[in-house]
XYZ file of C-alpha atoms in Angstrom:
334
model
C -26.104 -8.387 -8.603
C -24.244 -5.063 -8.200
C -20.950 -5.531 -6.309
C -19.941 -2.810 -3.793
C -16.513 -2.544 -2.170
C -15.652 -0.468 0.822
C -12.664 -0.360 3.177
C -11.779 1.135 6.447
C -8.050 1.895 7.516
C -6.937 0.847 11.001
C -4.771 4.023 11.660
C -6.878 5.140 14.712
C -9.870 4.374 16.770
C -13.069 4.526 14.753
C -15.144 7.760 15.305
C -18.766 9.023 15.144
C -17.823 10.409 11.785
C -16.812 6.949 10.459
C -20.078 5.540 11.742
C -22.645 8.248 10.539
C -20.709 8.909 7.333
C -20.224 5.318 6.187
C -20.491 2.415 8.454
C -24.105 2.809 9.387
C -25.141 2.814 5.747
C -22.995 -0.278 4.975
C -25.017 -2.134 7.539
C -28.404 -0.712 7.026
C -28.480 -0.412 3.163
C -25.470 -1.692 1.127
C -25.162 -5.212 2.476
C -28.786 -5.815 1.608
C -29.020 -4.215 -1.729
C -25.764 -5.539 -3.304
C -23.153 -8.205 -3.191
C -20.999 -6.193 -0.648
C -17.430 -6.659 0.160
C -15.954 -4.810 3.297
C -12.391 -4.877 4.079
C -10.141 -3.720 6.955
C -7.311 -2.242 4.723
C -4.415 -2.906 7.107
C -1.753 -2.715 4.368
C -2.651 0.942 3.972
C -1.694 1.598 7.583
C 1.889 0.706 6.824
C 2.398 3.846 4.646
C 3.328 5.935 7.741
C 5.461 5.404 10.941
C 3.408 2.962 13.031
C 3.579 0.539 16.039
C 3.124 -2.974 14.691
C 1.233 -4.180 17.704
C -1.134 -1.176 17.483
C -1.914 -1.856 13.901
C -2.855 -5.494 14.795
C -4.817 -4.262 17.733
C -6.767 -1.571 15.678
C -7.307 -4.015 12.854
C -9.156 -6.423 15.100
C -10.981 -3.646 16.799
C -12.205 -2.232 13.454
C -13.376 -5.635 12.386
C -15.177 -6.175 15.662
C -16.927 -2.744 15.362
C -17.942 -3.363 11.876
C -19.800 -6.446 13.070
C -21.148 -4.415 16.068
C -22.652 -1.813 13.803
C -24.686 -4.549 11.977
C -22.703 -6.139 9.210
C -23.945 -9.692 8.844
C -21.503 -12.345 7.582
C -24.443 -14.094 6.009
C -25.267 -11.012 3.938
C -21.812 -9.663 3.086
C -18.150 -10.499 2.921
C -15.962 -9.094 5.807
C -12.204 -9.760 5.807
C -8.754 -8.238 6.472
C -6.697 -7.036 3.474
C -3.504 -8.608 4.264
C -5.135 -12.036 4.569
C -5.945 -12.070 0.838
C -2.642 -12.087 -1.365
C -4.483 -10.987 -4.390
C -4.361 -7.386 -3.206
C -0.624 -7.203 -3.374
C -0.361 -9.347 -6.489
C -2.501 -7.040 -8.445
C -1.051 -3.806 -6.992
C 2.265 -4.508 -8.737
C 0.682 -5.108 -11.975
C -1.190 -1.864 -11.771
C 1.998 -0.044 -10.715
C 3.282 -1.154 -14.155
C 0.392 0.646 -15.837
C 0.219 3.785 -13.704
C 2.598 6.788 -14.146
C 4.856 8.691 -11.903
C 2.945 11.858 -12.719
C -0.361 10.378 -11.782
C 0.834 9.376 -8.332
C 2.454 12.712 -7.609
C -0.811 14.548 -8.491
C -2.669 12.752 -5.718
C -3.802 15.411 -3.299
C -3.197 13.474 -0.078
C 0.377 12.584 -1.121
C 1.132 16.248 -2.107
C -0.188 17.566 1.243
C 1.598 14.987 3.443
C 4.793 15.078 1.473
C 4.876 18.918 1.746
C 4.115 18.693 5.463
C 7.022 16.337 6.083
C 9.340 18.432 3.836
C 8.696 21.476 5.930
C 9.733 19.372 9.017
C 12.863 18.399 7.322
C 11.765 14.789 6.681
C 10.375 12.764 3.886
C 7.528 10.197 3.350
C 7.639 6.588 2.577
C 7.572 5.404 -1.044
C 4.325 3.412 -0.179
C 2.583 6.719 0.458
C 3.234 7.650 -3.144
C 2.076 4.308 -4.492
C -0.723 3.356 -2.158
C -3.531 4.716 -4.415
C -2.547 2.017 -6.742
C -2.995 -0.465 -4.001
C -6.340 1.037 -3.399
C -7.123 0.697 -7.082
C -6.134 -3.140 -6.774
C -8.458 -3.442 -3.751
C -11.377 -2.257 -5.917
C -10.567 -3.833 -9.277
C -9.807 -7.359 -7.928
C -13.408 -7.923 -7.022
C -15.053 -6.744 -10.197
C -16.481 -3.890 -8.205
C -19.295 -1.843 -9.713
C -19.748 0.734 -7.005
C -17.398 2.366 -4.506
C -19.302 4.506 -1.825
C -16.932 7.322 -0.967
C -16.770 10.816 0.325
C -15.387 13.809 -1.652
C -11.898 13.323 -0.304
C -11.657 9.839 -1.798
C -13.140 10.717 -5.141
C -9.731 11.204 -6.729
C -8.664 7.631 -5.949
C -11.675 6.114 -7.473
C -11.063 8.124 -10.633
C -7.538 6.605 -10.735
C -8.930 3.128 -10.368
C -11.211 3.890 -13.301
C -8.310 5.277 -15.346
C -6.163 2.244 -14.621
C -8.888 -0.271 -15.433
C -9.635 1.468 -18.837
C -5.883 1.708 -19.652
C -5.153 -1.909 -18.831
C -8.198 -3.183 -20.674
C -7.259 -1.100 -23.748
C -3.571 -2.386 -23.786
C -3.929 -5.994 -22.718
C -7.598 -6.897 -23.397
C -10.704 -6.655 -21.325
C -9.842 -7.722 -17.790
C -11.492 -5.384 -15.282
C -14.886 -3.936 -14.597
C -14.615 -0.101 -14.598
C -16.038 1.028 -11.130
C -17.870 4.132 -10.469
C -17.874 6.242 -7.302
C -21.178 6.770 -5.484
C -21.893 9.498 -2.965
C -24.791 8.491 -0.803
C -27.074 11.426 -0.078
C -27.780 10.122 3.399
C -24.140 10.013 4.461
C -23.278 12.700 7.132
C -20.092 14.683 7.052
C -19.179 14.964 10.738
C -16.742 17.812 11.633
C -14.380 18.018 14.547
C -16.155 19.443 17.574
C -13.258 21.823 18.407
C -12.491 22.728 14.812
C -15.759 22.537 12.820
C -13.986 23.375 9.570
C -12.022 20.110 9.757
C -13.332 16.560 9.346
C -13.594 14.324 12.446
C -10.719 12.039 11.454
C -9.682 8.870 13.231
C -6.024 9.456 12.696
C -6.196 12.514 15.083
C -5.760 10.185 17.967
C -6.310 12.587 20.888
C -8.405 15.637 21.324
C -11.692 16.671 22.845
C -13.145 17.298 19.382
C -13.397 13.709 18.318
C -16.072 11.243 19.578
C -14.905 7.651 19.358
C -17.409 4.779 18.949
C -16.264 3.269 22.314
C -16.350 6.404 24.384
C -18.321 6.100 27.562
C -21.609 8.037 27.624
C -20.163 10.582 30.138
C -17.160 11.173 27.968
C -19.489 11.744 24.986
C -21.563 14.272 26.853
C -18.559 16.251 27.966
C -17.025 16.352 24.403
C -20.366 17.650 22.950
C -21.075 20.049 25.661
C -17.707 21.605 25.075
C -18.008 21.907 21.390
C -17.079 25.063 19.738
C -19.946 27.175 18.598
C -20.009 30.596 16.930
C -20.418 34.234 17.853
C -23.978 35.311 18.424
C -26.775 33.582 20.323
C -29.408 32.536 17.899
C -29.377 28.954 16.626
C -29.154 29.257 12.790
C -28.153 26.529 10.326
C -25.539 28.085 8.055
C -22.475 25.839 7.220
C -20.364 28.738 5.960
C -21.043 31.442 8.430
C -21.929 29.322 11.536
C -19.881 26.136 11.087
C -19.959 25.177 14.809
C -23.619 25.414 15.217
C -24.199 23.685 11.810
C -22.084 20.799 12.722
C -24.115 20.226 16.017
C -27.352 20.443 14.095
C -26.117 18.015 11.414
C -24.939 15.448 14.037
C -28.335 15.806 15.833
C -30.214 15.313 12.504
C -28.076 12.291 11.519
C -28.640 10.698 14.860
C -32.395 11.412 15.156
C -33.512 11.275 11.533
C -34.424 14.948 11.450
C -33.399 17.815 9.246
C -30.751 20.241 10.325
C -32.416 23.352 9.081
C -35.752 22.480 10.641
C -34.143 21.635 13.861
C -32.506 24.952 14.193
C -35.955 26.645 14.826
C -36.669 24.516 17.839
C -33.721 25.913 19.871
C -33.213 29.246 21.579
C -29.857 28.610 23.122
C -26.634 26.740 22.344
C -26.890 24.965 25.601
C -30.091 23.257 24.860
C -28.852 22.276 21.351
C -25.683 20.769 22.851
C -27.576 18.813 25.521
C -29.959 17.246 22.969
C -27.156 16.434 20.472
C -25.125 14.838 23.288
C -28.022 12.542 24.190
C -28.727 11.763 20.672
C -25.173 10.647 20.198
C -25.125 8.559 23.326
C -28.262 6.771 22.272
C -27.113 6.058 18.650
C -23.883 4.693 19.926
C -25.388 2.621 22.806
C -26.207 -0.576 20.766
C -22.802 -0.386 19.048
C -20.976 -0.307 22.280
C -23.094 -3.138 23.725
C -22.724 -5.381 20.725
C -18.927 -4.743 20.713
C -18.713 -5.831 24.281
C -20.538 -9.068 23.470
C -18.273 -9.792 20.462
C -15.122 -9.077 22.575
C -16.332 -11.951 24.922
C -16.309 -14.326 21.971
C -13.031 -13.667 20.065
C -13.244 -17.032 18.432
C -16.468 -15.927 16.614
C -14.689 -12.769 15.245
C -11.754 -14.877 14.037
C -13.940 -17.363 12.283
C -15.825 -14.497 10.490
C -12.510 -13.014 9.154
C -11.128 -16.396 8.185
C -14.298 -17.413 6.381
C -14.531 -13.903 4.755
C -10.920 -14.047 3.523
C -11.727 -17.467 1.940
C -14.709 -16.050 0.079
C -12.825 -12.933 -0.904
C -9.885 -14.915 -2.237
C -12.240 -17.009 -4.350
C -13.893 -13.855 -5.668
C -10.426 -12.016 -6.516
C -8.214 -14.818 -7.752
C -9.926 -15.408 -11.199
C -9.622 -11.671 -12.028
C -6.069 -11.306 -10.763
C -4.920 -14.543 -12.541
C -6.473 -13.165 -15.677
C -4.615 -9.965 -15.284
C -1.236 -11.820 -14.943
C -1.901 -13.689 -18.061
C -2.996 -10.672 -19.932
C -0.004 -8.520 -19.042
C 2.360 -11.270 -20.333
C 3.441 -13.377 -17.278
C 4.066 -17.083 -17.767
C 1.633 -19.271 -15.806
C 3.104 -21.619 -13.262
C 3.418 -25.219 -14.127
C 0.130 -26.957 -13.804
C -2.073 -23.835 -14.070
């Protein structure tokens, strides 16, 4: 059975973009068609300045929301990254295979490092090396497919390169994964800046709809969304990004087509109103299920504990094999 790995980083509250772009598909499609492994990648949240208590809180919230969106522990494996030591064990081995040049070519590192340099600061070493940890996340599980957006394609390519290089130098150890780009995944943009992705790390702002926003808050944010010059409702991602974003959100929530939907509206106001109600309705069951799960924290803890046990059992043989292949002496009794 095809194995799929996906992770979500607890650096901010999860958004409508996370749900429509990835989480909904994980629950509706991936966990049923494949041997799916889903992970809250909390170690990745440590690559920037952070509040420890907030990371713990957001990690639990992310896991709870993944369950609220429909992930079934009987159909998939859900766990927290730091609960499975094999991620860190393998990451160092892959650092010994990766090169400095590869790391410094990573687009996200270059952008963030340049931004900090302009401010007179510097970034943490872990920001440079975290793509290797991401590769370890993927390779430890013998992953066949990694569903990603365009912004993560480079990281999956690195995982492929490291797997091939390791296999060539030390003997076949890893499955070489491939990135998949689901056609149904929606790319949701910021409501106040429709040329930028709706990101969870942007912790404040009226342009971001969070999964746990109250219905009235959702409506207010959508009704205040930036549109474009002109009055006609036309779907044109390049020339009319604000309207196109609303049409794409509406289509993703209602199952329609953004280009066809454009013809049904004569004003921005009507489009905003329908989009707001569609978002409220698509998030309603998620919020309700999240409320139920928060009332039973023991259940969430049990799911994560059992998920970590399964993940450990899946990853350990591959990571142990990598340790032997690269030349490390087995511990006594192994």
